[in-house]
């Protein structure tokens, strides 16, 4: 039985609030944010910062790197595991991944066959000398090839997969491993969870983190199968709803339906691995925004840039910024706005004879967004992207969820003082 019918805008605002990007900033700092999201994806790419740092910056503003690192690895309240991808997770979720650890054990391997005897050696070293890095255990590489892991690297990663060891902190970007029996609280380590209980817990958490979601959305959040969602969604504490324009029935967190989302919208750049946008199909459905990470695309074939970050403002994804940094200054190597965000009927008519490129798609170049006036910022942009855009120009104190009336944008302040995190109402 359908509990509620939602418009597409209502569903979008419910998601934004659930993800900590609408309303008051999440309480509890970085640790509270992680509890709310349920998972923060880890990735090796570092442009402005690594992705796991960009996620709290987008929601909390100018938090320091030490605060982020301490929240993720400092006090035993988290662990790393395979969720949406390699992720940092609240330690309370440890029992919920027992089904995945058992699946690895049944299979007997993940990427490499585990050499005989190496796991016993690692267990003994950790028990006597741990915590240890892979280098301290004997080294990570068997050769110069990135994929050619040493026996010790294969062994330690396998023990992490099956839950015998955990990453207790990172030094640089290297994991420091210890035995799970020493690092995971005993009540969680011994908590009995069959597969159904694990899946029920994960589907419920995914639903609360997303606010409203389809079967495919729920499956993607922690990378489980659709049929597994079907088996447990009825007991996950979610209710069925219908969303305008969505082909399939969705599921919602009842608490998210209790009151309409209100408050200020975040204006921020998002990591491509942020949980608001990591599911490309959902992002397209929610925002009409198609995003592709081009870091592994040959440079000549990139459209938006190496690490283009979606630009969120006024509850909408307005465009992309391909960033770099020069000291404390954010440098936008390329800025691309969605055509609807920059075009008025008159402007489109005037610009079309002059430029064959879509409105809002600037030529490649380097644009330094530093302290300055609205006018100076617009003058620094390539001509084809200097059109004012709607909510981008307003700080979170001013921004609302209203769409521009008709094809024309609202006017207001331009992106100002974006060279330092947390300045001028922008979270960068």
Short mmCIF file of N, CA, C and O in Angstrom, two decimals, residues 298-361:
data_model
loop_
_atom_site.label_atom_id
_atom_site.label_comp_id
_atom_site.label_asym_id
_atom_site.label_seq_id
_atom_site.Cartn_x
_atom_site.Cartn_y
_atom_site.Cartn_z
N UNK A 298 41.44 9.75 -21.53
CA UNK A 298 42.58 10.49 -22.11
C UNK A 298 42.30 11.99 -22.15
O UNK A 298 41.18 12.43 -22.42
N UNK A 299 43.32 12.78 -21.86
CA UNK A 299 43.15 14.22 -21.70
C UNK A 299 42.44 14.86 -22.89
O UNK A 299 41.57 15.72 -22.73
N UNK A 300 42.80 14.45 -24.09
CA UNK A 300 42.22 15.06 -25.29
C UNK A 300 40.73 14.78 -25.42
O UNK A 300 40.02 15.50 -26.14
N UNK A 301 40.24 13.75 -24.73
CA UNK A 301 38.83 13.37 -24.86
C UNK A 301 37.97 13.86 -23.69
O UNK A 301 36.78 13.62 -23.68
N UNK A 302 38.58 14.53 -22.73
CA UNK A 302 37.81 15.02 -21.59
C UNK A 302 36.92 16.19 -22.00
O UNK A 302 37.33 17.03 -22.79
N UNK A 303 35.73 16.21 -21.44
CA UNK A 303 34.79 17.29 -21.72
C UNK A 303 34.82 18.33 -20.60
O UNK A 303 34.87 19.53 -20.86
N UNK A 304 34.80 17.88 -19.36
CA UNK A 304 34.68 18.80 -18.22
C UNK A 304 35.95 18.88 -17.37
O UNK A 304 36.05 19.79 -16.55
N UNK A 305 36.90 17.96 -17.53
CA UNK A 305 38.14 18.05 -16.80
C UNK A 305 38.46 16.82 -15.99
O UNK A 305 37.62 15.93 -15.78
N UNK A 306 39.69 16.75 -15.51
CA UNK A 306 40.23 15.57 -14.83
C UNK A 306 39.41 15.17 -13.62
O UNK A 306 39.05 14.00 -13.44
N UNK A 307 39.08 16.11 -12.74
CA UNK A 307 38.37 15.81 -11.49
C UNK A 307 37.23 16.80 -11.33
O UNK A 307 37.10 17.49 -10.32
N UNK A 308 36.39 16.93 -12.36
CA UNK A 308 35.31 17.90 -12.33
C UNK A 308 34.39 17.63 -11.15
O UNK A 308 33.90 16.52 -10.97
N UNK A 309 34.16 18.67 -10.34
CA UNK A 309 33.35 18.55 -9.13
C UNK A 309 31.98 19.19 -9.38
O UNK A 309 31.90 20.36 -9.77
N UNK A 310 30.89 18.45 -9.19
CA UNK A 310 29.56 19.04 -9.34
C UNK A 310 29.38 20.23 -8.40
O UNK A 310 29.82 20.21 -7.24
N UNK A 311 28.72 21.25 -8.90
CA UNK A 311 28.47 22.47 -8.13
C UNK A 311 27.01 22.46 -7.67
O UNK A 311 26.09 22.49 -8.47
N UNK A 312 26.83 22.39 -6.35
CA UNK A 312 25.50 22.37 -5.74
C UNK A 312 25.17 23.74 -5.19
O UNK A 312 25.95 24.32 -4.43
N UNK A 313 24.00 24.27 -5.56
CA UNK A 313 23.55 25.55 -5.00
C UNK A 313 22.04 25.63 -5.15
O UNK A 313 21.48 25.22 -6.17
N UNK A 314 21.38 26.13 -4.12
CA UNK A 314 19.94 26.26 -4.16
C UNK A 314 19.23 24.93 -4.33
O UNK A 314 18.11 24.88 -4.84
N UNK A 315 19.85 23.86 -3.91
CA UNK A 315 19.25 22.54 -4.02
C UNK A 315 19.34 21.93 -5.40
O UNK A 315 18.71 20.89 -5.66
N UNK A 316 20.15 22.52 -6.29
CA UNK A 316 20.27 22.01 -7.65
C UNK A 316 21.73 21.90 -8.04
O UNK A 316 22.58 22.62 -7.52
N UNK A 317 22.02 21.01 -8.96
CA UNK A 317 23.37 20.87 -9.49
C UNK A 317 23.46 21.75 -10.73
O UNK A 317 22.86 21.47 -11.76
N UNK A 318 24.21 22.85 -10.59
CA UNK A 318 24.23 23.89 -11.61
C UNK A 318 25.29 23.69 -12.67
O UNK A 318 25.21 24.26 -13.75
N UNK A 319 26.33 22.94 -12.35
CA UNK A 319 27.43 22.80 -13.30
C UNK A 319 28.58 22.05 -12.67
O UNK A 319 28.42 21.32 -11.69
N UNK A 320 29.79 22.28 -13.22
CA UNK A 320 30.97 21.56 -12.78
C UNK A 320 32.16 22.51 -12.74
O UNK A 320 32.25 23.41 -13.57
N UNK A 321 33.04 22.25 -11.81
CA UNK A 321 34.30 22.98 -11.72
C UNK A 321 35.42 21.95 -11.71
O UNK A 321 35.43 21.03 -10.88
N UNK A 322 36.36 22.08 -12.63
CA UNK A 322 37.56 21.23 -12.62
C UNK A 322 38.62 21.99 -11.83
O UNK A 322 39.16 22.99 -12.31
N UNK A 323 38.93 21.56 -10.60
CA UNK A 323 39.71 22.40 -9.70
C UNK A 323 41.20 22.07 -9.70
O UNK A 323 41.66 21.01 -10.11
N UNK A 324 41.94 23.05 -9.23
CA UNK A 324 43.33 22.88 -8.83
C UNK A 324 43.53 23.84 -7.67
O UNK A 324 42.60 24.56 -7.28
N UNK A 325 44.72 23.85 -7.13
CA UNK A 325 44.97 24.79 -6.03
C UNK A 325 46.36 25.39 -6.18
O UNK A 325 47.29 24.75 -6.67
N UNK A 326 46.45 26.65 -5.81
CA UNK A 326 47.72 27.36 -5.74
C UNK A 326 47.82 27.93 -4.34
O UNK A 326 47.24 28.99 -4.05
N UNK A 327 48.48 27.23 -3.45
CA UNK A 327 48.51 27.63 -2.06
C UNK A 327 47.12 27.55 -1.48
O UNK A 327 46.49 26.50 -1.47
N UNK A 328 46.60 28.69 -0.98
CA UNK A 328 45.26 28.73 -0.39
C UNK A 328 44.20 29.13 -1.40
O UNK A 328 43.06 29.35 -1.03
N UNK A 329 44.58 29.23 -2.67
CA UNK A 329 43.64 29.67 -3.69
C UNK A 329 43.11 28.50 -4.49
O UNK A 329 43.87 27.66 -4.97
N UNK A 330 41.80 28.44 -4.61
CA UNK A 330 41.14 27.47 -5.49
C UNK A 330 41.21 27.99 -6.92
O UNK A 330 40.76 29.10 -7.21
N UNK A 331 41.79 27.20 -7.79
CA UNK A 331 41.89 27.57 -9.20
C UNK A 331 40.92 26.69 -9.99
O UNK A 331 40.96 25.46 -9.89
N UNK A 332 40.05 27.32 -10.74
CA UNK A 332 39.12 26.58 -11.59
C UNK A 332 39.71 26.50 -12.98
O UNK A 332 39.74 27.47 -13.72
N UNK A 333 40.20 25.33 -13.33
CA UNK A 333 40.80 25.17 -14.65
C UNK A 333 39.74 25.20 -15.74
O UNK A 333 40.02 25.59 -16.86
N UNK A 334 38.55 24.79 -15.39
CA UNK A 334 37.43 24.85 -16.33
C UNK A 334 36.14 24.92 -15.54
O UNK A 334 35.95 24.21 -14.56
N UNK A 335 35.25 25.80 -15.93
CA UNK A 335 33.94 25.96 -15.30
C UNK A 335 32.88 25.72 -16.37
O UNK A 335 32.91 26.35 -17.42
N UNK A 336 31.97 24.81 -16.10
CA UNK A 336 30.90 24.51 -17.05
C UNK A 336 29.57 24.55 -16.32
O UNK A 336 29.39 23.83 -15.34
N UNK A 337 28.66 25.38 -16.79
CA UNK A 337 27.33 25.44 -16.21
C UNK A 337 26.36 24.63 -17.07
O UNK A 337 26.52 24.54 -18.29
N UNK A 338 25.35 24.08 -16.43
CA UNK A 338 24.27 23.46 -17.17
C UNK A 338 23.56 24.52 -18.01
O UNK A 338 23.37 25.64 -17.54
N UNK A 339 23.18 24.21 -19.23
CA UNK A 339 22.57 25.23 -20.09
C UNK A 339 21.38 25.94 -19.45
O UNK A 339 21.24 27.15 -19.56
N UNK A 340 20.54 25.20 -18.73
CA UNK A 340 19.36 25.83 -18.13
C UNK A 340 19.74 26.84 -17.05
O UNK A 340 18.98 27.76 -16.74
N UNK A 341 20.93 26.69 -16.47
CA UNK A 341 21.33 27.55 -15.35
C UNK A 341 21.86 28.90 -15.81
O UNK A 341 22.00 29.80 -14.99
N UNK A 342 22.18 29.04 -17.08
CA UNK A 342 22.79 30.30 -17.54
C UNK A 342 22.01 30.97 -18.65
O UNK A 342 22.28 32.11 -18.99
N UNK A 343 21.07 30.26 -19.26
CA UNK A 343 20.47 30.77 -20.48
C UNK A 343 19.14 31.45 -20.23
O UNK A 343 18.28 30.92 -19.54
N UNK A 344 18.97 32.65 -20.76
CA UNK A 344 17.65 33.24 -20.94
C UNK A 344 17.32 33.14 -22.42
O UNK A 344 18.21 32.96 -23.26
N UNK A 345 16.07 33.28 -22.76
CA UNK A 345 15.69 33.19 -24.17
C UNK A 345 16.43 34.23 -25.00
O UNK A 345 16.95 33.95 -26.08
N UNK A 346 16.49 35.48 -24.49
CA UNK A 346 17.15 36.54 -25.23
C UNK A 346 18.64 36.27 -25.39
O UNK A 346 19.23 36.45 -26.45
N UNK A 347 19.28 35.81 -24.29
CA UNK A 347 20.71 35.58 -24.36
C UNK A 347 21.05 34.43 -25.29
O UNK A 347 22.02 34.46 -26.03
N UNK A 348 20.25 33.38 -25.24
CA UNK A 348 20.49 32.25 -26.12
C UNK A 348 20.36 32.67 -27.58
O UNK A 348 21.17 32.30 -28.43
N UNK A 349 19.35 33.50 -27.88
CA UNK A 349 19.16 33.95 -29.25
C UNK A 349 20.34 34.79 -29.71
O UNK A 349 20.81 34.68 -30.84
N UNK A 350 20.85 35.68 -28.81
CA UNK A 350 21.97 36.52 -29.19
C UNK A 350 23.25 35.73 -29.37
O UNK A 350 24.06 36.02 -30.24
N UNK A 351 23.45 34.71 -28.51
CA UNK A 351 24.73 34.02 -28.52
C UNK A 351 24.83 32.95 -29.59
O UNK A 351 25.91 32.61 -30.03
N UNK A 352 23.68 32.40 -30.03
CA UNK A 352 23.75 31.26 -30.92
C UNK A 352 24.46 31.54 -32.24
O UNK A 352 25.19 30.68 -32.73
N UNK A 353 24.33 32.72 -32.89
CA UNK A 353 25.06 32.92 -34.14
C UNK A 353 26.55 33.04 -33.93
O UNK A 353 27.33 32.78 -34.84
N UNK A 354 26.97 33.43 -32.71
CA UNK A 354 28.38 33.68 -32.49
C UNK A 354 29.14 32.43 -32.09
O UNK A 354 30.34 32.34 -32.31
N UNK A 355 28.47 31.50 -31.44
CA UNK A 355 29.21 30.38 -30.86
C UNK A 355 28.49 29.08 -31.12
O UNK A 355 27.32 28.93 -30.79
N UNK A 356 29.19 28.09 -31.71
CA UNK A 356 28.55 26.81 -31.96
C UNK A 356 28.44 25.93 -30.73
O UNK A 356 27.72 24.96 -30.72
N UNK A 357 29.19 26.26 -29.66
CA UNK A 357 29.16 25.40 -28.49
C UNK A 357 27.90 25.65 -27.68
O UNK A 357 27.34 26.74 -27.72
N UNK A 358 27.44 24.65 -26.92
CA UNK A 358 26.24 24.84 -26.10
C UNK A 358 26.44 25.97 -25.11
O UNK A 358 27.53 26.19 -24.61
N UNK A 359 25.36 26.68 -24.83
CA UNK A 359 25.42 27.77 -23.86
C UNK A 359 25.89 27.23 -22.52
O UNK A 359 25.38 26.23 -22.02
N UNK A 360 26.89 27.87 -21.93
CA UNK A 360 27.39 27.44 -20.64
C UNK A 360 28.55 26.50 -20.73
O UNK A 360 29.10 26.10 -19.72
N UNK A 361 28.99 26.09 -21.94
CA UNK A 361 30.12 25.18 -22.07
C UNK A 361 31.33 25.98 -22.50
O UNK A 361 31.51 26.28 -23.68
#
